[in-house]
Tab-separated table of C-alpha atoms and ligand atoms in Angstrom:
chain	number	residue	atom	x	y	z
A	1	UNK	CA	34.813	-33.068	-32.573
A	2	UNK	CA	30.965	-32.747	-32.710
A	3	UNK	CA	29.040	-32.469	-36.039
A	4	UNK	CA	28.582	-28.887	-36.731
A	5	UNK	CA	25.024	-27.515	-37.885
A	6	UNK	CA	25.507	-24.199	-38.616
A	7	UNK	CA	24.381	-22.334	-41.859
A	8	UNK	CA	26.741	-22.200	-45.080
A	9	UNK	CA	29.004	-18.950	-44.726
A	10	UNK	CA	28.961	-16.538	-47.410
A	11	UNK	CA	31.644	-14.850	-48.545
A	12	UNK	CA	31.806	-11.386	-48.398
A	13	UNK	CA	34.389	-11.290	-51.198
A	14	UNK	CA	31.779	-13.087	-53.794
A	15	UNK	CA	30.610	-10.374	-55.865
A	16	UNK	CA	34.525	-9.394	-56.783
A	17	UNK	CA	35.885	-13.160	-56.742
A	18	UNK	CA	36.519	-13.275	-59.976
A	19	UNK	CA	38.516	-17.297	-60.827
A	20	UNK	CA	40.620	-17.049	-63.354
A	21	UNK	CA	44.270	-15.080	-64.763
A	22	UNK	CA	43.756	-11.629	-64.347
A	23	UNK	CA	45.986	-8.295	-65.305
A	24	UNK	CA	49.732	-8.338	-66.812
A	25	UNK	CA	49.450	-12.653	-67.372
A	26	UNK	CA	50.660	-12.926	-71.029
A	27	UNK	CA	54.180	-13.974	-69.023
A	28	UNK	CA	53.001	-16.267	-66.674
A	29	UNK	CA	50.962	-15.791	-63.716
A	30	UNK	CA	53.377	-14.099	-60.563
A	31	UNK	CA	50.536	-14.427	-57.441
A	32	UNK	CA	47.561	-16.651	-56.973
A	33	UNK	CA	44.850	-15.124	-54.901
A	34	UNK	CA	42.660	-17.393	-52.902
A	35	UNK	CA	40.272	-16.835	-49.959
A	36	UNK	CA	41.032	-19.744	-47.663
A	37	UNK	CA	37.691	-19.902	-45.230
A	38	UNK	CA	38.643	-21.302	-42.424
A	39	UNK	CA	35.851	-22.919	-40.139
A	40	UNK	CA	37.434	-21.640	-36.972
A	41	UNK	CA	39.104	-18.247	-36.222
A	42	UNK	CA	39.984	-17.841	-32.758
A	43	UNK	CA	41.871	-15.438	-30.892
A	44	UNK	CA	42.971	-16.566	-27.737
A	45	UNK	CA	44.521	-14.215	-24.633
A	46	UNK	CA	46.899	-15.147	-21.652
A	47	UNK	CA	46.540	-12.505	-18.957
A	48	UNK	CA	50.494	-11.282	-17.119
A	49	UNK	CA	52.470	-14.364	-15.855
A	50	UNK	CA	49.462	-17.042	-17.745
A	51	UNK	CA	51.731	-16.999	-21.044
A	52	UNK	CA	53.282	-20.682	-20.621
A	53	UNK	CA	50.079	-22.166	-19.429
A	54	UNK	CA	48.084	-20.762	-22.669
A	55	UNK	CA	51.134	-22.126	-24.770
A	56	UNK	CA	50.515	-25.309	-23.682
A	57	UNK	CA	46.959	-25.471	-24.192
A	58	UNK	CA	47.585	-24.858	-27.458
A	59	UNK	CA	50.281	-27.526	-28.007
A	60	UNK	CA	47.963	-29.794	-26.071
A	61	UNK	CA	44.275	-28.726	-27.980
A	62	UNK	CA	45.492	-27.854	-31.331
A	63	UNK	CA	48.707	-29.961	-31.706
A	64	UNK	CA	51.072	-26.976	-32.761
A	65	UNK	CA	53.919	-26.119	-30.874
A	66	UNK	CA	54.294	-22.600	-30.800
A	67	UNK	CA	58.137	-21.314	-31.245
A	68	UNK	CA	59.212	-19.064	-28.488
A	69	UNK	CA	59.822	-15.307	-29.541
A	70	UNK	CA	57.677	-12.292	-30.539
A	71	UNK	CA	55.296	-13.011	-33.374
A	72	UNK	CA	56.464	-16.631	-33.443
A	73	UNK	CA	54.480	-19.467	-34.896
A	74	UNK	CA	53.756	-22.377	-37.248
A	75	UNK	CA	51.656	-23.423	-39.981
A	76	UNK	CA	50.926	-26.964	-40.365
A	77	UNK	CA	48.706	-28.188	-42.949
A	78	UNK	CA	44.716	-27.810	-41.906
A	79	UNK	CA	46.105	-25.570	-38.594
A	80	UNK	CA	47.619	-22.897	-38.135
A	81	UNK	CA	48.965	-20.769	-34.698
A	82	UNK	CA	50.781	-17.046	-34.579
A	83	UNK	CA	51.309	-14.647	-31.906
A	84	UNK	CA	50.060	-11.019	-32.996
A	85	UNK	CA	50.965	-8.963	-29.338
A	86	UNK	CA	52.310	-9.946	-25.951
A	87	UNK	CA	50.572	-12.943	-25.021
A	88	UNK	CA	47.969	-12.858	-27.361
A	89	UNK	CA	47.808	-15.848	-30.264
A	90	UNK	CA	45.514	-16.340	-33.515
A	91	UNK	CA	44.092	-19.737	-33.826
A	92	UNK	CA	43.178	-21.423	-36.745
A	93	UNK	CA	41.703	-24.517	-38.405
A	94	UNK	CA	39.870	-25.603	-41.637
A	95	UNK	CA	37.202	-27.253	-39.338
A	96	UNK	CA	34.610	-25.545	-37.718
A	97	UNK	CA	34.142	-25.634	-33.453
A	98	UNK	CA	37.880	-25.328	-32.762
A	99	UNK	CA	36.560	-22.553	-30.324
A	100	UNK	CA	34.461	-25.936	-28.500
A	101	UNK	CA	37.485	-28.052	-28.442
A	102	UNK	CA	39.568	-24.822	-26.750
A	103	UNK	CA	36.520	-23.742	-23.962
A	104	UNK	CA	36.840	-26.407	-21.406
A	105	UNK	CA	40.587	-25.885	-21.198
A	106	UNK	CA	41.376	-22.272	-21.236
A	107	UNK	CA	39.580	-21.027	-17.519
A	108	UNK	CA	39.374	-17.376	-16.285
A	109	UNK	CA	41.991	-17.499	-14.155
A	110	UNK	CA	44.453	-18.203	-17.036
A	111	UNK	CA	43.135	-15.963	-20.127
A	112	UNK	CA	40.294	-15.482	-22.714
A	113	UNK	CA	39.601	-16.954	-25.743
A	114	UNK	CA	37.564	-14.890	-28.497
A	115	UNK	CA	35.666	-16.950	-31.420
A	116	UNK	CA	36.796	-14.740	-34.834
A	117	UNK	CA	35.574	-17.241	-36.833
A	118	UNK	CA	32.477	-15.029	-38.419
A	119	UNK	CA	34.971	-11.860	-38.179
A	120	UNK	CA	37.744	-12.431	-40.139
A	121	UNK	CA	38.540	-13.059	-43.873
A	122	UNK	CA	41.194	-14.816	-44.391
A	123	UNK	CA	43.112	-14.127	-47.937
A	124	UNK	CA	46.098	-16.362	-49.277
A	125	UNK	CA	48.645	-14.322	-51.629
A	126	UNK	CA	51.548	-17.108	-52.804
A	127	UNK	CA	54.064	-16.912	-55.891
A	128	UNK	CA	57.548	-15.744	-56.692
A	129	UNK	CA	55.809	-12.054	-56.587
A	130	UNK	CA	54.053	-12.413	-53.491
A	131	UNK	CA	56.670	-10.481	-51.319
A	132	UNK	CA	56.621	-7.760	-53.693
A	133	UNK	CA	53.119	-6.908	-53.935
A	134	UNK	CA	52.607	-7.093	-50.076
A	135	UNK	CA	55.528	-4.799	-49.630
A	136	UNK	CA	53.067	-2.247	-51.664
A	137	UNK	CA	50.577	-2.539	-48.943
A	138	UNK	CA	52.397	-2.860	-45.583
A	139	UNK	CA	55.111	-0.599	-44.234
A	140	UNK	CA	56.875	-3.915	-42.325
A	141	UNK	CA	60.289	-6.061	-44.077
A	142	UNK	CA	58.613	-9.470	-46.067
A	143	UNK	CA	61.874	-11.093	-46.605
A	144	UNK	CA	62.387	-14.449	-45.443
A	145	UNK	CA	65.401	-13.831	-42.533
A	146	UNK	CA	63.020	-10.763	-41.206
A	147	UNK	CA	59.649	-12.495	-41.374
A	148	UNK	CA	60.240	-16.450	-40.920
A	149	UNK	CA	58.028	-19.637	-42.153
A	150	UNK	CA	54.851	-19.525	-39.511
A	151	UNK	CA	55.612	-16.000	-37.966
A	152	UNK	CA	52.858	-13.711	-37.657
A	153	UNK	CA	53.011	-9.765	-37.481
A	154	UNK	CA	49.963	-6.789	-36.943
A	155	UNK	CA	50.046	-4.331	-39.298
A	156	UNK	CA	47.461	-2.296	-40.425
A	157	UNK	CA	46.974	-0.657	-44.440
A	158	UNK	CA	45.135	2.532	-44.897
A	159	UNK	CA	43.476	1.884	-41.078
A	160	UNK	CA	42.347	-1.520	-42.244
A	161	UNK	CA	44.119	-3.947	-39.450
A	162	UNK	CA	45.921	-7.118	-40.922
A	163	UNK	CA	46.923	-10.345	-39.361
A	164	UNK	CA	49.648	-11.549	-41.811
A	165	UNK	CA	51.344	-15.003	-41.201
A	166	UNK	CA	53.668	-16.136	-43.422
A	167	UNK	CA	52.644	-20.160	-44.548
A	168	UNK	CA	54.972	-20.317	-47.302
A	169	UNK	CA	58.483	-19.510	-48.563
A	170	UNK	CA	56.334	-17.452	-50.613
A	171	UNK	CA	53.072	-17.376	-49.169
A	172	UNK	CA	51.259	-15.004	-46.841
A	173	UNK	CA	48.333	-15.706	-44.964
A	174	UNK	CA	46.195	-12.055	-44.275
A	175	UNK	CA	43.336	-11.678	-41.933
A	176	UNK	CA	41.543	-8.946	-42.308
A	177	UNK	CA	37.741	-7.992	-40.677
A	178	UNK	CA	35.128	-9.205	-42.710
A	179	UNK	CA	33.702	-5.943	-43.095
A	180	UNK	CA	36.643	-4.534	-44.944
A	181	UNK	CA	37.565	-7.999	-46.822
A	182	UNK	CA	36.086	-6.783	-49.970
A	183	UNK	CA	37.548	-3.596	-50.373
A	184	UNK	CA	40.842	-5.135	-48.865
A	185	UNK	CA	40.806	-7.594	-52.130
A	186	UNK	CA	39.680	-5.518	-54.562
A	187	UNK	CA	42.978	-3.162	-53.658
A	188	UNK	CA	44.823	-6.693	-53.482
A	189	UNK	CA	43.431	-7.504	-57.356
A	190	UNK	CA	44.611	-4.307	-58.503
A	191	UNK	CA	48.040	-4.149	-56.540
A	192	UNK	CA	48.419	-7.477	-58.454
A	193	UNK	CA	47.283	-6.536	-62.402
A	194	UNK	CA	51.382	-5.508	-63.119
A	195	UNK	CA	52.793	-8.933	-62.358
A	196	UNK	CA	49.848	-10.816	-63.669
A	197	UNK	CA	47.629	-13.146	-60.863
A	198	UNK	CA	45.482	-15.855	-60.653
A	199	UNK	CA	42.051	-15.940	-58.917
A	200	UNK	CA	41.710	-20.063	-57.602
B	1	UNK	CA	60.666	8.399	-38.147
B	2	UNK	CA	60.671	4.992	-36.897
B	3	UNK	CA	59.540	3.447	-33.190
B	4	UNK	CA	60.952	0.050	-32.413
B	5	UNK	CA	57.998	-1.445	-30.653
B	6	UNK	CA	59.585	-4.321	-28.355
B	7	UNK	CA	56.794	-6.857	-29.206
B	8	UNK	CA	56.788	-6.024	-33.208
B	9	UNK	CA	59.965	-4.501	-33.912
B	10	UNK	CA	61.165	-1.056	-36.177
B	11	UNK	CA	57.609	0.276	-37.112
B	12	UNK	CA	56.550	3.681	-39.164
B	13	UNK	CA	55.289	6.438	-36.215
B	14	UNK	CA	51.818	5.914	-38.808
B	15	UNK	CA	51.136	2.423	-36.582
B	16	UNK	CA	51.963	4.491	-33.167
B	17	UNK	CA	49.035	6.627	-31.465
B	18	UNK	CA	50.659	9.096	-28.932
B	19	UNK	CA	48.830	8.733	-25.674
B	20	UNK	CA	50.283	11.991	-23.841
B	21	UNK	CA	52.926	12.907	-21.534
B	22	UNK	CA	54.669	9.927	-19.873
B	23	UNK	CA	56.160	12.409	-16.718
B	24	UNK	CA	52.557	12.977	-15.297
B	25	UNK	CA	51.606	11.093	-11.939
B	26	UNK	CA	47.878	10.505	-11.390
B	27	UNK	CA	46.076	11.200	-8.335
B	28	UNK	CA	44.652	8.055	-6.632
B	29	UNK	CA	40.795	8.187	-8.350
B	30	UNK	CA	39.057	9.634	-4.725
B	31	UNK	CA	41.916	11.601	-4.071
B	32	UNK	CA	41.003	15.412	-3.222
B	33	UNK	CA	44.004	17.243	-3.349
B	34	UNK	CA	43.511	19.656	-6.206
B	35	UNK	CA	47.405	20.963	-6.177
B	36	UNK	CA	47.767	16.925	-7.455
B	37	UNK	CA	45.107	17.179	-9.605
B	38	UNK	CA	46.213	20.153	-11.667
B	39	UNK	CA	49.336	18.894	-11.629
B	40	UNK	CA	48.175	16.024	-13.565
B	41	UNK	CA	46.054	18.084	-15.856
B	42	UNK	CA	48.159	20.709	-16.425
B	43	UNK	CA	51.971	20.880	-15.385
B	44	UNK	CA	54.178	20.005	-17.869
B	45	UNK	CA	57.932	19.642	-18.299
B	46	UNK	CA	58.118	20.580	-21.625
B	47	UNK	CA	61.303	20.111	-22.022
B	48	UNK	CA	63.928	21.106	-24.709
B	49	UNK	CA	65.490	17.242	-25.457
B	50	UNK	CA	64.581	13.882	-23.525
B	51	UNK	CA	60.903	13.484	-22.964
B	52	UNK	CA	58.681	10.652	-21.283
B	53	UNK	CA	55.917	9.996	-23.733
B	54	UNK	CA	53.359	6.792	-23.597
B	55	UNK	CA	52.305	5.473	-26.854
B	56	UNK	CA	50.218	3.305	-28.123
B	57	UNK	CA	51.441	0.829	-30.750
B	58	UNK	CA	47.462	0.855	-32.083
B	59	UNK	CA	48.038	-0.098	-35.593
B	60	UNK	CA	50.276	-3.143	-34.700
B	61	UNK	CA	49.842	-5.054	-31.716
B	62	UNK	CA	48.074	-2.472	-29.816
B	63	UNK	CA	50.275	-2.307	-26.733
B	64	UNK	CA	50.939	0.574	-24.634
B	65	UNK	CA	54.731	2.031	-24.604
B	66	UNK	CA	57.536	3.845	-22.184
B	67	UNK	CA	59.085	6.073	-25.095
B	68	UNK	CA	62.179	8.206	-24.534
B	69	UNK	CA	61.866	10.480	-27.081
B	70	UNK	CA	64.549	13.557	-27.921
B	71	UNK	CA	61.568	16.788	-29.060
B	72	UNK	CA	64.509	18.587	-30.947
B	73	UNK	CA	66.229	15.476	-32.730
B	74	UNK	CA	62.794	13.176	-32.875
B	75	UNK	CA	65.567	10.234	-32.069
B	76	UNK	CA	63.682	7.293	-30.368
B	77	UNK	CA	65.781	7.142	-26.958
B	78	UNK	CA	64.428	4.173	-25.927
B	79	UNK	CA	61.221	1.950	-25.930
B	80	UNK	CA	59.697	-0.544	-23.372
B	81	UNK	CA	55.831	-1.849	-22.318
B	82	UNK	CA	54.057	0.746	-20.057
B	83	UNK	CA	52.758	-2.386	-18.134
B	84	UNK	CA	56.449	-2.841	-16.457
B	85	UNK	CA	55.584	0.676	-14.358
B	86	UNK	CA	57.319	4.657	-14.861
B	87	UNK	CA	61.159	5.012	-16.381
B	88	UNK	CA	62.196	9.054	-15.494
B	89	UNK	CA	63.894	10.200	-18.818
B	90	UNK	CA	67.423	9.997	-16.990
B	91	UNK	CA	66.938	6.720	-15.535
B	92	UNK	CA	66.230	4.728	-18.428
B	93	UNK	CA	68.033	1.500	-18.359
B	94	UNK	CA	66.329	-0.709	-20.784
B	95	UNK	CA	65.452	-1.150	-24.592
B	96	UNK	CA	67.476	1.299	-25.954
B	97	UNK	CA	66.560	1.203	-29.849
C	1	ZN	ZN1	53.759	-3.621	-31.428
């Protein structure tokens, strides 16, 4: 992949990122909160009868086989892959220019692809409590059998839109626009004060 | 009340956005038959039971929906993608929920 030169992202969480054990912790720490910043975001699009094709670009540019169903996908290390509506899949790796690697390969006749990377935060909830505190926020069932390892769903709390992929037995990935990140976490802090969290 | 969208599954009616009545035929764009056009704008079936409805799953996944929906009971008849073309209320055949 080419050398990226592109100015040092800021987060739009910083001025509530707060390290550190935070709320009800005098038990033990339940959730760790982390923003994960991945370098590339990408949302890519297979137009009617182009679904297959897209699916293997992906195995073939990004290495991750995609399980077949609704909301299927995996999560696998630096990368990560998820369908969020028919045909449509959220991309994403720790580098940066994962949008590059996908542009020669993914041609107008077969869908579009949609570089996220500036548009998204992407916040990491994990612990035994994590299940709990996201069912406080999203109307949608968090246990493992309804919501496997790697799937993705769209869901949206109070009109803010989330991404969630599950990348853990007990670990949820949420991508939320940037523009509502910090509010987003600032509810996410507070939702997490009763079972005591961690800020890495 | 619940609408089982069949990309995301059993959702809250909060996620759903209801795009108007799912019965209505419209007019080819340069058509100029006005008894076809005020059909479209303004006939309605209303009817006491199973309705045609489109919705819009616009807090989820954001696709657009063939719901069969009962207007005295609020049961959710049935549920499918607009995109596979117009289900009449009494010939729905697929996605029951
Ligand atoms: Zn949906």
């Amino acid at each position: 992949m080419a050398e990226q030169h592109l100015p040092e992202r800021q987060s739009p969480l910083e001025p509530e990122y707060h390290p550190g054990s935070h709320g009800n912790f005098e038990h033990g720490v339940d959730v760790i909160l982390s923003e994960t910043r991945p370098g590339s975001i990408l949302q890519l699009a297979a137009w009617p009868g182009e679904e297959k094709r897209l699916i293997e670009i992906i195995r073939k540019v990004a290495g991750l086989a995609l399980p077949d169903g609704a909301g299927g996908g995996v999560s696998s290390g630096a990368r990560a892959v998820f369908g969020f509506a028919p045909g449509k899949f959220t991309v994403v790796d720790e580098a940066e220019g994962l949008a590059q690697a996908f542009a020669g390969s993914i041609t107008p006749a077969i869908g579009t692809l949609t570089d996220l990377s500036h548009g998204r935060t992407a916040i990491r909830i994990a612990g035994p409590k994590a299940e709990w505190v996201m069912a406080k926020f999203f109307a949608i069932d968090f246990a493992l059998p309804a919501f496997p390892l790697g799937a993705g769903r769209s869901t949206n709390h109070h009109d803010v839109f989330a991404q969630i992929q599950r990348s853990g037995a007990d670990q949820f990935d949420i991508y939320v626009f940037r523009s509502f990140a910090r509010s987003f976490w600032k509810a996410l802090c507070h939702a997490s004060e009763e079972v005591g969290y961690e800020v890495q | 009340m619940l609408i089982t969208c069949p990309y995301c599954g059993p959702r809250d009616v909060i996620e759903f956005t209801y795009q108007g009545d799912g019965n209505r035929e419209r007019p080819q764009p340069a058509s100029q038959n006005l008894d076809a056009w005020n059909a479209y704008v303004y006939d309605r079936l209303n009817p006491a039971g199973d309705h045609n409805e489109i919705w819009q799953h616009s807090g989820g996944c954001r696709a657009h929906l063939r719901v069969v929906r009962n207007t005295i009971t609020h049961e959710i008849l049935s549920t499918a993608f607009a995109r596979g073309g117009h289900k009449s209320a009494d010939n729905r055949a697929e996605g029951r929920s």
